[in-house]
Amino acid sequence: QIFNQHNAEAPNLEQAFHRMAPMEPNLDHDLSWFLLPSYWAKMVVALISFLCFANSYDGDFVFDDSEAIINNKDLRAETPLGDLWYHDFWGSKLSSNTSHKSYRPLTVLTFRINYLFAGGFYPVGFHVINIILHCTISVLMVDVFSILLGGLQFSNKGRRLNLAPKSSLLAALLFAVHPVHTECVRHAVWYLNVLCQTKCGTYLVSSQGDMAFFILTDKEGHTFSVFWVLVSVVLGAIAMLCKEQGITILGLNAVFDALVINKINLLELTRKLLYKDKALENAGLLRKGLLFRITLLMCGGASILYIRWRIMGTGPPAFTEVDNPASFADSLFVRAINYNYYYSLNAWLLLCPWWLCFDWSMGCIPLIKSVSDWRIIALAALWFCLIGLICQALCSEDSHKRRILTLGLGFLIIPFLPASNLFFRVGFVVAERVIYLPSIGYCILFTYGFSLLSKQAKKKKILAVAVLGILLINVMRCALRSSQWRSEEQLFRSALSVCPLNAKVHYNVGKNLADKGNQSAAIKYYREAVRLNPKYVHAMNNLGNILKERNELHEAEELLSLAVQIQPDFAAAWMNLGIVQNSLRRFEEAEQSYWTAIKHRKKYPDCYYNLGRLYADLNRHIDALNAWRNATVLKPEHSLAWNNMIILLDNTGNLAQAEAVGREALELIPNDHSLMFSLANVLGKSQKYKESEALFLKAIKANPNAASYHGNLAVLYHRWGNLDLAKKHYEVSLKLDPMAPGTKENYNLLRRKLEQLQRKGG
């Protein structure tokens, strides 16, 4: 054990205080913990936080990354930068009814910069930046905790007193290695959301040391304080443009100003207000312009919220019951009791972050519907602890204890308020990402509790070893959880043991298996998802698709029909239902289903493509061509629609039109070998042999194992009179596919012709 030494550097300012506050008790005095110089402490925090997450730097994009990054057009260079200010986090227009209303343009801008520098969607760049950012913030937290835990006391030469290097190191380590942070660090779409708000908050708290000195030495008493309040409002607005939680920075700033800078005694102040004591100046409310600064903060926060409300379209996002079932409960009692249970689960994740899951919705946490439910004990325990801490924070005779407990509770509760359902409905039940900032408060309370235990314990070294064991377990848990975020398969399967009742978990496992071609296993998980949530339309749609591909058409039709009954505007399910009805040769019903899908999603190229196939089967050629043309207008790279147009025009003898369409398609999709093949066939029939040959050879180079490419090139050479080349490509085609239709007959015809030529030559 190395005992407390105070030789850390602090700003050497020449100004002097007009009066000196008495020295506060030092939190480090009773802490059974080792002491490191500030530089080494920060190096240790950086190294350990890096070790927690470094094992997955090369992981894949997982879960929401595909929608927020890969499929988000706002990241592409061709999208004007101005569009970011009118779109939500997922790239949808804020004015759209389907918008999530998550307005985070600065976060999307960072994604876009990362995409441009990386030259594409490479997850390594995103993950490496996230790990570096977490390490940086963890290091900054050493200074933040030094101020929060040690307070602000200055000598007459401006040197900070009452430093807390041991306790700030412990708190920073707890923050750096907390497993609940894994989602933010490893999930590309979430960590940058908390980046700016955390850095803004860190900057604010770190700068308050200088701020306090300026306030206390300024004879006028207002100039510098107004400046810093305006800075905090601006930083709060910047943080809110990264994630909605950013607005809570203003609340944290107010708490810090009142408790640390002005040393307000909340209990004394409350008493004076209740008894209408006129001596509020003595209570510190008006001291050094505190009331003015808090009013300015409130006005700034209200202005930011109003502007954001206007940008959102003055309407909240639309969530469904599966996202947050408690908020849809008819009974106020059921809503309140379940919200409180969710709070207790968040608190438990801070205390024991072992059961972690990427998604806690869809039945993962069944609703509490009566007081006889044993889970009531959890929320009773939560409020028992909170009320006890609040009473200690307000009523303790020890001002040092009051300040630390109040700061810990403030940092624990205030950043969590936007996720609490108190002010508006949120789109989740429990989300580990929203605990990133509240964990600061947890670290403060844990460190203070450890100091109290150290003060009472006789064997302090055993207690220190126990805390080191907790840190080591958290490091191991972080590494394990981080490895689970490396791929979707590992992530989704890890959730099965935590939330076996979560239909979305089974759905995602099934989807992952289906994407890998394991349809039999995927069916099992899709069925379980539907069993757990009989209204899970997306699981019904995907299961219906697989059954359709396996030619189990009647069950597929039943599932898809049920899906559109439950959600009548589900365009994808309507389209898939139309495909099944078309396969069952119920053409009128199929056509109606396709048009219903287009009604609900006007820009739906795949539906127009399938509608065109229906019309082609019915020999309604003009309608088919129009449908496919609509598909290519909506999606110019829709290769199948272009191909079908070329083939239909070719089959109906419209060779000139087929050639024009083929050339138009290849201009848009120049490297598509299937389009080269189709156009080459048209050119061959038009006796443009040289052009046709060039396209066939180009298509074969792109896809050398396509038997039909070699077979049709052989037919071209056969017509052209290049019989040796024709023979060569017939043989290659038959080698690749001995059962290729027509190829064997054409090859036999060629052989007979070559034999006749040989006999004539002989």
Coordinates of N, CA and C in Angstrom, one line a residue, residues 480-592:
L480 N -15.4 -11.0 -23.3 CA -16.3 -12.0 -23.8 C -17.5 -11.4 -24.5
R481 N -18.1 -10.4 -24.0 CA -19.2 -9.7 -24.6 C -18.8 -9.1 -25.9
S482 N -17.6 -8.5 -25.9 CA -17.1 -7.9 -27.2 C -17.0 -8.9 -28.3
S483 N -16.5 -10.1 -27.9 CA -16.3 -11.1 -28.9 C -17.7 -11.6 -29.4
Q484 N -18.7 -11.5 -28.6 CA -20.1 -11.9 -29.1 C -20.6 -10.9 -30.1
W485 N -20.1 -9.7 -30.0 CA -20.6 -8.7 -31.0 C -19.8 -8.8 -32.3
R486 N -18.9 -9.7 -32.4 CA -18.1 -9.8 -33.7 C -18.9 -10.2 -34.9
S487 N -19.9 -11.0 -34.7 CA -20.8 -11.4 -35.8 C -22.2 -11.5 -35.4
E488 N -23.1 -11.4 -36.3 CA -24.5 -11.5 -36.0 C -24.9 -12.9 -35.4
E489 N -24.3 -13.9 -35.9 CA -24.6 -15.3 -35.4 C -24.3 -15.4 -33.9
Q490 N -23.1 -14.9 -33.5 CA -22.7 -15.0 -32.1 C -23.6 -14.1 -31.3
L491 N -23.8 -12.9 -31.8 CA -24.6 -11.9 -31.0 C -26.1 -12.5 -30.8
F492 N -26.7 -13.0 -31.8 CA -28.1 -13.4 -31.7 C -28.2 -14.7 -30.8
R493 N -27.2 -15.6 -31.0 CA -27.3 -16.8 -30.2 C -27.0 -16.5 -28.7
S494 N -26.2 -15.5 -28.4 CA -25.9 -15.2 -27.0 C -27.1 -14.7 -26.3
A495 N -28.1 -14.1 -27.1 CA -29.3 -13.6 -26.5 C -30.3 -14.7 -26.2
L496 N -30.2 -15.9 -26.7 CA -31.1 -16.9 -26.5 C -31.2 -17.3 -25.0
S497 N -30.0 -17.4 -24.4 CA -30.0 -17.8 -23.0 C -30.4 -16.7 -22.0
V498 N -30.3 -15.4 -22.5 CA -30.7 -14.3 -21.7 C -32.2 -14.0 -21.8
C499 N -32.7 -14.0 -23.0 CA -34.1 -13.6 -23.3 C -34.7 -14.7 -24.2
P500 N -35.0 -15.9 -23.6 CA -35.5 -17.0 -24.4 C -37.0 -16.7 -24.8
L501 N -37.7 -15.8 -24.2 CA -39.0 -15.4 -24.5 C -39.1 -14.3 -25.5
N502 N -38.0 -13.8 -26.0 CA -37.9 -12.7 -26.9 C -38.1 -13.2 -28.3
A503 N -39.3 -12.9 -28.9 CA -39.5 -13.3 -30.3 C -38.5 -12.7 -31.3
K504 N -38.1 -11.5 -31.1 CA -37.1 -10.9 -32.0 C -35.8 -11.6 -32.0
V505 N -35.4 -12.2 -30.9 CA -34.1 -12.9 -30.8 C -34.2 -14.2 -31.7
H506 N -35.3 -14.9 -31.6 CA -35.5 -16.1 -32.4 C -35.7 -15.7 -33.9
Y507 N -36.3 -14.6 -34.2 CA -36.4 -14.1 -35.5 C -35.1 -13.8 -36.1
N508 N -34.2 -13.1 -35.4 CA -32.9 -12.7 -35.9 C -32.0 -13.9 -36.1
V509 N -32.1 -14.9 -35.2 CA -31.3 -16.2 -35.4 C -31.8 -16.9 -36.6
G510 N -33.1 -16.9 -36.8 CA -33.7 -17.5 -38.1 C -33.2 -16.8 -39.3
K511 N -33.3 -15.5 -39.3 CA -32.9 -14.7 -40.5 C -31.4 -14.9 -40.8
N512 N -30.6 -15.0 -39.8 CA -29.2 -15.2 -40.0 C -28.9 -16.6 -40.6
L513 N -29.7 -17.6 -40.2 CA -29.6 -18.9 -40.7 C -30.1 -19.0 -42.2
A514 N -31.2 -18.3 -42.4 CA -31.7 -18.2 -43.8 C -30.8 -17.6 -44.7
D515 N -30.1 -16.5 -44.3 CA -29.1 -15.8 -45.2 C -28.0 -16.7 -45.5
K516 N -27.7 -17.7 -44.6 CA -26.6 -18.6 -44.9 C -27.1 -19.8 -45.6
G517 N -28.3 -19.9 -46.0 CA -28.9 -21.0 -46.8 C -29.4 -22.2 -46.0
N518 N -29.4 -22.1 -44.7 CA -29.9 -23.2 -43.8 C -31.3 -22.9 -43.5
Q519 N -32.2 -23.3 -44.5 CA -33.6 -23.0 -44.4 C -34.3 -23.8 -43.4
S520 N -33.9 -25.1 -43.3 CA -34.6 -26.0 -42.3 C -34.5 -25.5 -40.9
A521 N -33.2 -25.1 -40.5 CA -33.0 -24.5 -39.2 C -33.7 -23.2 -39.0
A522 N -33.7 -22.4 -40.1 CA -34.4 -21.1 -40.0 C -35.9 -21.2 -39.8
I523 N -36.5 -22.2 -40.4 CA -38.0 -22.4 -40.2 C -38.3 -22.6 -38.7
K524 N -37.4 -23.4 -38.1 CA -37.6 -23.7 -36.7 C -37.7 -22.5 -35.8
Y525 N -36.7 -21.5 -36.0 CA -36.7 -20.3 -35.2 C -37.8 -19.3 -35.6
Y526 N -38.1 -19.3 -36.9 CA -39.2 -18.4 -37.3 C -40.6 -18.9 -36.7
R527 N -40.8 -20.2 -36.7 CA -42.0 -20.7 -36.1 C -42.0 -20.4 -34.6
E528 N -40.9 -20.5 -33.9 CA -40.8 -20.2 -32.5 C -41.1 -18.7 -32.3
A529 N -40.6 -17.8 -33.2 CA -40.9 -16.4 -33.1 C -42.4 -16.1 -33.2
V530 N -43.0 -16.8 -34.1 CA -44.5 -16.6 -34.3 C -45.3 -17.2 -33.1
R531 N -44.8 -18.3 -32.6 CA -45.5 -18.9 -31.4 C -45.4 -17.9 -30.2
L532 N -44.2 -17.3 -30.0 CA -44.0 -16.4 -28.9 C -44.8 -15.1 -29.1
N533 N -44.9 -14.7 -30.3 CA -45.6 -13.4 -30.7 C -46.5 -13.7 -31.9
P534 N -47.8 -14.1 -31.7 CA -48.6 -14.5 -32.8 C -48.9 -13.3 -33.8
K535 N -48.5 -12.1 -33.4 CA -48.8 -10.9 -34.3 C -47.5 -10.4 -34.9
Y536 N -46.4 -11.3 -34.9 CA -45.1 -10.9 -35.4 C -45.1 -11.0 -36.9
V537 N -45.5 -10.0 -37.6 CA -45.8 -10.1 -39.1 C -44.5 -10.3 -39.9
H538 N -43.4 -9.7 -39.4 CA -42.1 -9.9 -40.1 C -41.7 -11.3 -40.1
A539 N -41.9 -12.0 -39.0 CA -41.5 -13.4 -38.9 C -42.4 -14.2 -39.8
M540 N -43.7 -13.9 -39.8 CA -44.7 -14.6 -40.7 C -44.3 -14.4 -42.2
N541 N -43.9 -13.2 -42.5 CA -43.5 -12.9 -43.9 C -42.2 -13.7 -44.3
N542 N -41.2 -13.7 -43.5 CA -40.0 -14.5 -43.8 C -40.2 -16.0 -43.8
L543 N -41.0 -16.5 -42.9 CA -41.4 -17.9 -42.9 C -42.2 -18.2 -44.1
G544 N -43.1 -17.4 -44.5 CA -43.9 -17.6 -45.7 C -43.0 -17.6 -47.0
N545 N -42.0 -16.8 -47.0 CA -41.1 -16.8 -48.1 C -40.3 -18.1 -48.3
I546 N -39.8 -18.6 -47.1 CA -39.1 -19.9 -47.2 C -40.0 -21.0 -47.6
L547 N -41.2 -21.0 -47.1 CA -42.2 -22.1 -47.5 C -42.5 -22.0 -48.9
K548 N -42.6 -20.8 -49.4 CA -42.9 -20.6 -50.9 C -41.8 -21.1 -51.7
E549 N -40.5 -20.9 -51.3 CA -39.4 -21.5 -52.1 C -39.3 -23.0 -52.0
R550 N -39.9 -23.5 -50.9 CA -39.9 -25.0 -50.7 C -41.2 -25.6 -51.3
N551 N -41.9 -24.8 -52.0 CA -43.2 -25.2 -52.7 C -44.2 -25.6 -51.7
E552 N -44.2 -25.2 -50.5 CA -45.3 -25.4 -49.5 C -46.2 -24.2 -49.6
L553 N -46.9 -24.1 -50.7 CA -47.6 -22.9 -51.1 C -48.8 -22.6 -50.2
H554 N -49.5 -23.6 -49.8 CA -50.8 -23.4 -49.1 C -50.5 -22.8 -47.7
E555 N -49.5 -23.4 -47.0 CA -49.2 -22.8 -45.7 C -48.5 -21.4 -45.8
A556 N -47.8 -21.2 -46.9 CA -47.2 -19.9 -47.1 C -48.3 -18.9 -47.3
E557 N -49.3 -19.3 -48.1 CA -50.4 -18.3 -48.3 C -51.2 -18.0 -47.0
E558 N -51.4 -19.0 -46.1 CA -52.0 -18.8 -44.9 C -51.3 -17.8 -44.0
L559 N -50.0 -18.0 -43.9 CA -49.1 -17.1 -43.1 C -49.2 -15.6 -43.6
L560 N -49.0 -15.5 -44.9 CA -48.9 -14.2 -45.5 C -50.3 -13.5 -45.5
S561 N -51.4 -14.2 -45.6 CA -52.7 -13.7 -45.5 C -52.9 -13.2 -44.1
L562 N -52.5 -13.9 -43.1 CA -52.6 -13.5 -41.7 C -51.8 -12.2 -41.4
A563 N -50.6 -12.2 -42.0 CA -49.7 -11.0 -41.8 C -50.4 -9.8 -42.3
V564 N -51.0 -9.8 -43.5 CA -51.6 -8.6 -44.1 C -52.9 -8.3 -43.4
Q565 N -53.6 -9.3 -42.7 CA -54.7 -9.0 -41.9 C -54.3 -8.2 -40.7
I566 N -53.2 -8.6 -40.1 CA -52.8 -8.0 -38.8 C -52.2 -6.6 -39.2
Q567 N -51.5 -6.5 -40.3 CA -50.9 -5.2 -40.7 C -51.2 -4.9 -42.1
P568 N -52.4 -4.3 -42.4 CA -52.9 -4.1 -43.8 C -51.9 -3.3 -44.7
D569 N -51.0 -2.5 -44.1 CA -50.1 -1.7 -44.9 C -48.8 -2.3 -45.1
F570 N -48.7 -3.6 -44.8 CA -47.4 -4.3 -44.9 C -47.1 -4.7 -46.4
A571 N -46.5 -3.8 -47.1 CA -46.3 -3.9 -48.6 C -45.6 -5.2 -49.0
A572 N -44.5 -5.5 -48.2 CA -43.7 -6.7 -48.6 C -44.5 -8.0 -48.5
A573 N -45.4 -8.1 -47.5 CA -46.2 -9.3 -47.3 C -47.2 -9.4 -48.4
W574 N -47.8 -8.2 -48.8 CA -48.7 -8.2 -50.0 C -48.1 -8.7 -51.2
M575 N -46.8 -8.3 -51.5 CA -46.1 -8.7 -52.7 C -45.8 -10.2 -52.6
N576 N -45.4 -10.7 -51.5 CA -45.1 -12.1 -51.4 C -46.3 -12.9 -51.5
L577 N -47.4 -12.4 -51.0 CA -48.7 -13.1 -51.1 C -49.1 -13.2 -52.6
G578 N -48.8 -12.1 -53.3 CA -49.1 -12.1 -54.8 C -48.3 -13.2 -55.5
I579 N -47.0 -13.3 -55.1 CA -46.1 -14.3 -55.7 C -46.7 -15.7 -55.5
V580 N -47.1 -16.0 -54.2 CA -47.7 -17.3 -53.9 C -49.0 -17.6 -54.7
Q581 N -49.8 -16.6 -54.8 CA -51.1 -16.7 -55.5 C -50.8 -16.9 -57.0
N582 N -49.8 -16.2 -57.5 CA -49.4 -16.5 -58.9 C -49.0 -17.9 -59.1
S583 N -48.2 -18.4 -58.2 CA -47.7 -19.8 -58.3 C -48.9 -20.8 -58.2
L584 N -49.9 -20.4 -57.5 CA -51.1 -21.3 -57.4 C -52.1 -21.0 -58.6
R585 N -51.7 -20.1 -59.5 CA -52.4 -19.8 -60.7 C -53.7 -19.1 -60.4
R586 N -53.7 -18.4 -59.3 CA -54.9 -17.5 -59.0 C -54.5 -16.1 -59.4
F587 N -54.5 -15.9 -60.7 CA -53.9 -14.7 -61.3 C -54.6 -13.4 -60.9
E588 N -55.9 -13.4 -60.9 CA -56.6 -12.1 -60.5 C -56.3 -11.7 -59.1
E589 N -56.3 -12.7 -58.2 CA -56.0 -12.4 -56.8 C -54.5 -11.9 -56.7
A590 N -53.6 -12.5 -57.4 CA -52.2 -12.1 -57.4 C -52.1 -10.7 -57.9
E591 N -52.7 -10.4 -59.0 CA -52.7 -9.0 -59.5 C -53.2 -8.0 -58.5
Q592 N -54.3 -8.3 -57.8 CA -54.8 -7.4 -56.8 C -53.9 -7.3 -55.6

